[in-house]
C-alpha positions in Angstrom: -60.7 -112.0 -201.6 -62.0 -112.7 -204.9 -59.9 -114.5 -207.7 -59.4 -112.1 -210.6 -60.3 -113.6 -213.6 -56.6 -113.4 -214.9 -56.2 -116.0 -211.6 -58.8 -118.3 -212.8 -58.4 -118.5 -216.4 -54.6 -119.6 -215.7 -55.3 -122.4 -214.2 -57.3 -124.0 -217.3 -56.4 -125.0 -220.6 -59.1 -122.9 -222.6 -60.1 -123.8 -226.4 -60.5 -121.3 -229.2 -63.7 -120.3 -228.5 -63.2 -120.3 -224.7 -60.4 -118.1 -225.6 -62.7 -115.7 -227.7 -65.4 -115.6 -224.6 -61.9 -114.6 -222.3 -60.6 -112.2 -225.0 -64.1 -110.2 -225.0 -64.3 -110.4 -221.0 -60.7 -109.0 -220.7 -61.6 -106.2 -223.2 -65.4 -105.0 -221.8 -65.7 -106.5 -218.3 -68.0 -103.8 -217.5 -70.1 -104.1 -220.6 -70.0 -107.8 -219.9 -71.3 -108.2 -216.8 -74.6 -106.6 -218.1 -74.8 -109.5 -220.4 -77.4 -112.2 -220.7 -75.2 -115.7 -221.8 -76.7 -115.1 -225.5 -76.2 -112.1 -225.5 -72.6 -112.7 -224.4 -72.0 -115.9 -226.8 -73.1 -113.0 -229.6 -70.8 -110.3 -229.0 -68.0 -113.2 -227.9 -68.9 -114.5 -231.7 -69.4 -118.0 -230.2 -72.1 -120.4 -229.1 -74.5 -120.1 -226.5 -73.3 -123.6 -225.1 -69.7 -122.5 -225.3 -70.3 -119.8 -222.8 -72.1 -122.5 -220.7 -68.9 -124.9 -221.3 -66.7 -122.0 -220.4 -68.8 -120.8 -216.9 -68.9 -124.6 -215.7 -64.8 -125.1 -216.6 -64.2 -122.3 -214.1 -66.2 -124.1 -211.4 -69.1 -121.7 -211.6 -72.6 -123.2 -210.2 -74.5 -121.3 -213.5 -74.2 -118.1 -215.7 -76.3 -116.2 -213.2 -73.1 -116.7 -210.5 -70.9 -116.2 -213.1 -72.6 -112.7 -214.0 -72.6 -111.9 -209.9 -68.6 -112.5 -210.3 -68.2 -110.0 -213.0 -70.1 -107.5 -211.8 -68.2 -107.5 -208.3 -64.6 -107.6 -210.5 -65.9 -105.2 -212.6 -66.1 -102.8 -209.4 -63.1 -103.6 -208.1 -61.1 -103.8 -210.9 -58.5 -100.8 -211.6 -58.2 -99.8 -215.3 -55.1 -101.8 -217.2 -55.8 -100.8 -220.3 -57.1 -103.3 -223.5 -56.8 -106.5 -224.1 -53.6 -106.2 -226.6 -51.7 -104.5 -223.9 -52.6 -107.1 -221.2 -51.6 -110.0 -223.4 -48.0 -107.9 -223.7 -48.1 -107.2 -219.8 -48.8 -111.4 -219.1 -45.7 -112.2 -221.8 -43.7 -109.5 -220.1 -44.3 -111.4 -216.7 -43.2 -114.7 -218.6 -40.4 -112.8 -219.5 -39.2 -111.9 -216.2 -39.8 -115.8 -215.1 -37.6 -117.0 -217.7 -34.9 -114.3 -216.5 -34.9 -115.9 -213.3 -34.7 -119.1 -214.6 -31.7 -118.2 -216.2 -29.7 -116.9 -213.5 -27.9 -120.0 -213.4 -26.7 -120.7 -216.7 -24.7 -123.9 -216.2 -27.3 -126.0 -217.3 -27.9 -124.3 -220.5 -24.2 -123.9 -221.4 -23.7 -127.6 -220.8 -26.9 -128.3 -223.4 -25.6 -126.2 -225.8 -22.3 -128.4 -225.6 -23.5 -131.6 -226.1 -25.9 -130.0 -229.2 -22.6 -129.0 -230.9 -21.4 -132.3 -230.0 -23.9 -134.4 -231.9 -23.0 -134.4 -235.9 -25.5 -134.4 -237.0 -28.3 -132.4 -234.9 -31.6 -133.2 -235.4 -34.7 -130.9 -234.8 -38.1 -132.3 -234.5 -41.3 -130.4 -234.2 -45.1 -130.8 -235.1 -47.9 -129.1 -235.9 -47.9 -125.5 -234.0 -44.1 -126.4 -232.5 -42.8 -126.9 -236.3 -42.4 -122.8 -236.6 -40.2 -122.6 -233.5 -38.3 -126.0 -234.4 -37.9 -124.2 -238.2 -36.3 -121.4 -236.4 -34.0 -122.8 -233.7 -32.9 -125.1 -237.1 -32.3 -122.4 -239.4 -30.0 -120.5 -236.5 -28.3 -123.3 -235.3 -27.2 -124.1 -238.7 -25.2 -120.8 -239.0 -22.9 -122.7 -236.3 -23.3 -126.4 -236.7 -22.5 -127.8 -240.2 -25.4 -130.2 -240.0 -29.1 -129.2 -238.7 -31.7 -131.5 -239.8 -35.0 -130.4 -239.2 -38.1 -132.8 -239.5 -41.7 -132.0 -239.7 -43.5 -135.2 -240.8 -44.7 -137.7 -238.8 -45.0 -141.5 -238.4 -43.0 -144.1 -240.2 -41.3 -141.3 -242.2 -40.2 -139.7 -239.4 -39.2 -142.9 -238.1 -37.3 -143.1 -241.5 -35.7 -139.8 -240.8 -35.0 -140.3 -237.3 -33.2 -144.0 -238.1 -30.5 -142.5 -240.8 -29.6 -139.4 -238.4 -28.8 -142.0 -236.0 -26.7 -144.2 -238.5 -25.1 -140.7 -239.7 -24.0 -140.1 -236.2 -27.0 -138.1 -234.3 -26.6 -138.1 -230.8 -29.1 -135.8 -229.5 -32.4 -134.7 -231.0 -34.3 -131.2 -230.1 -37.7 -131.2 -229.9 -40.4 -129.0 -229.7 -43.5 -129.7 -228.1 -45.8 -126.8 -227.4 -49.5 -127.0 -226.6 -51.6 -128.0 -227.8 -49.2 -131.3 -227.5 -49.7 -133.3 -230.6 -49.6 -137.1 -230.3 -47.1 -136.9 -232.8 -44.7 -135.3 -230.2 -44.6 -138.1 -228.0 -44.4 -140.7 -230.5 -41.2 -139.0 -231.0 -39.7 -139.0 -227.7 -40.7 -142.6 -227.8 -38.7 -143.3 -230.7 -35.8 -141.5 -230.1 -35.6 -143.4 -226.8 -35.5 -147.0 -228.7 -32.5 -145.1 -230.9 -30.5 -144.2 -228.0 -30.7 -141.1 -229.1 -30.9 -138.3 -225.8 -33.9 -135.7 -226.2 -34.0 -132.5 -225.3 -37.3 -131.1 -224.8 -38.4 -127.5 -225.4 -42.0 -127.1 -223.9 -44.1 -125.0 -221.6 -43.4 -126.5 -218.3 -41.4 -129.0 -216.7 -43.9 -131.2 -215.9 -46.5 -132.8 -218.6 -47.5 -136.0 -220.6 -44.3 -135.3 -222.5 -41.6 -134.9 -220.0 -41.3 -139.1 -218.7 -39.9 -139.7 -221.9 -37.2 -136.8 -222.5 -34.1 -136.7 -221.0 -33.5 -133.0 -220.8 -36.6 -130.2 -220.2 -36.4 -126.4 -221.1 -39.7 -125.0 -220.2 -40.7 -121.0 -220.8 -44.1 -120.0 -219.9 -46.8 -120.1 -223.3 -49.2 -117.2 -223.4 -53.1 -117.8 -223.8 -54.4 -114.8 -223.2 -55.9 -114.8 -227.2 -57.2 -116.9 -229.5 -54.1 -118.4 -230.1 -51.3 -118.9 -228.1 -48.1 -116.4 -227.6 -44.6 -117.6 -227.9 -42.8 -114.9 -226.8 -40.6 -116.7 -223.9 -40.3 -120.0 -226.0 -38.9 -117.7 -228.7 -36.1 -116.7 -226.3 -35.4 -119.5 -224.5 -34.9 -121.0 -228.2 -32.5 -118.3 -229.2 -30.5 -118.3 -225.7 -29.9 -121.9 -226.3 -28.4 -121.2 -229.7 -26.1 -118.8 -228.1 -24.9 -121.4 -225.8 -23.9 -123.5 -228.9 -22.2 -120.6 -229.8 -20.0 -120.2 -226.7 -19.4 -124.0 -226.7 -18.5 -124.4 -230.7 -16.0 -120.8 -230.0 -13.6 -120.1 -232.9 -15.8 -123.3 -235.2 -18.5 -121.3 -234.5 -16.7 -117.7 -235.1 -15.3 -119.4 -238.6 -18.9 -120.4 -240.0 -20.8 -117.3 -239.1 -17.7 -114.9 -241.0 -17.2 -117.5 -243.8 -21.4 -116.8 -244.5 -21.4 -113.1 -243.6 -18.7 -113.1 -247.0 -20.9 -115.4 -248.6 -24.2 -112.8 -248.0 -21.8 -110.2 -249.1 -20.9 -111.4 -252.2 -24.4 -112.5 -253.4 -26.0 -109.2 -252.1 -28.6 -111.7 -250.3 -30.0 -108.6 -247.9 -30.7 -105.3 -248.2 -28.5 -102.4 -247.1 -29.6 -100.8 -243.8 
């Protein structure tokens, strides 16, 4: 049976313009397989070597095999709608992996325990992964009286890292999502020589990154466009929060009333 090209393209780590030439195949598979590679790399709104680049990464002997492959999908292929829809449908199906994963919530509930536990909490993430660390900080803080999240990189975040540590920090959160910056594992590395325990929030559980972190939550990362989808991280990141919830109990309960009066008083949000 042929491999649908859903199949193939999930076993590659594509680049942006690989991504584009996948995007447009996804979107006019039947219009594509007509297509010369120029005539491809034009409507993809890429180079003519990057469609080459992209037939050889899927282990394609030429553009002419390539074309035979789309032709014979093309065929077979039942109707799924566009290319927005599939990219929902692939994070719905990441959804449903990380429900599975979660059946067993033990190992969550103990995390968010020791995350409550370390005063203060810090929250690292670079590059593409400094959104969701932003995030998981700015939640966490409703229940923890002391979130520090860090951006930078280097000897300042060395700097940053060092007086957490002498301020108490236990554990530090970080965010690695691909593509993984070097940054990232300078991190983990540091955090290490601190004695400080990391707990990693990545794609999968096993990568470049995971040998140096103590502790891996992994939810599937979505590349079906140009750039990548989040969706799962996003609720693995706010699952874990809730498990500092449970842990921190009536603390927790206290803080999130005591700013609920606070928003009230200064009128922050709008009225529903």
């Amino acid at each position: 049976m042929t491999r649908s090209l859903h199949d193939l393209l999930a076993t590659h780590r594509l680049t942006p313009a690989q991504r584009r030439i996948a995007s447009y195949l996804a979107a006019h598979p039947t219009v594509a397989a007509a297509l010369s590679s120029t005539e491809l790399a034009r409507y993809a709104g890429v180079s003519q070597p990057s469609v080459t680049r992209f037939v050889a990464l899927l282990g394609f002997d030429g553009y002419a095999e390539f074309r035979r492959y789309l032709r014979d999908s093309a065929a077979d292929a039942p109707a799924t709608g566009n290319k927005f829809q599939a990219g929902v449908d692939a994070d719905i199906r990441r959804l449903n992996a990380l429900r599975e994963q979660l059946a067993d919530d033990a190992r969550l509930l103990r995390l968010g325990a020791s995350l409550v536990e370390s005063d203060p909490l810090v929250v690292l993430g670079n590059r593409v992964s400094a959104a969701q660390a932003a995030s998981f900080g700015y939640l966490a803080a409703k229940i923890h009286p002391d979130v520090r999240v860090l951006t930078d990189a280097g000897s300042v975040l060395g700097d940053h890292l060092r007086h957490a540590h002498r301020c108490g920090a236990r554990v530090v959160v970080v965010f690695a999502l691909p593509r993984y910056p070097r940054e990232s594992r300078d991190s983990l590395v540091q955090a290490k020589e601190l004695g400080l325990r990391s707990v990693l929030i990545t794609d999968k559980p096993v990568s470049l990154l995971t040998p140096d972190a103590d502790e891996v939550l992994s939810a599937g990362v979505g590349s079906e466009f140009v750039f990548d989808s989040h969706a799962a991280v996003t609720s693995l990141t706010v699952a874990l929060v809730e498990a500092m919830a449970d842990a921190a109990g009536a603390a927790a309960q206290k803080r999130l009333e005591a700013f609920e009066d606070y928003a009230a008083r200064q009128e922050l949000f709008l009225p529903d």
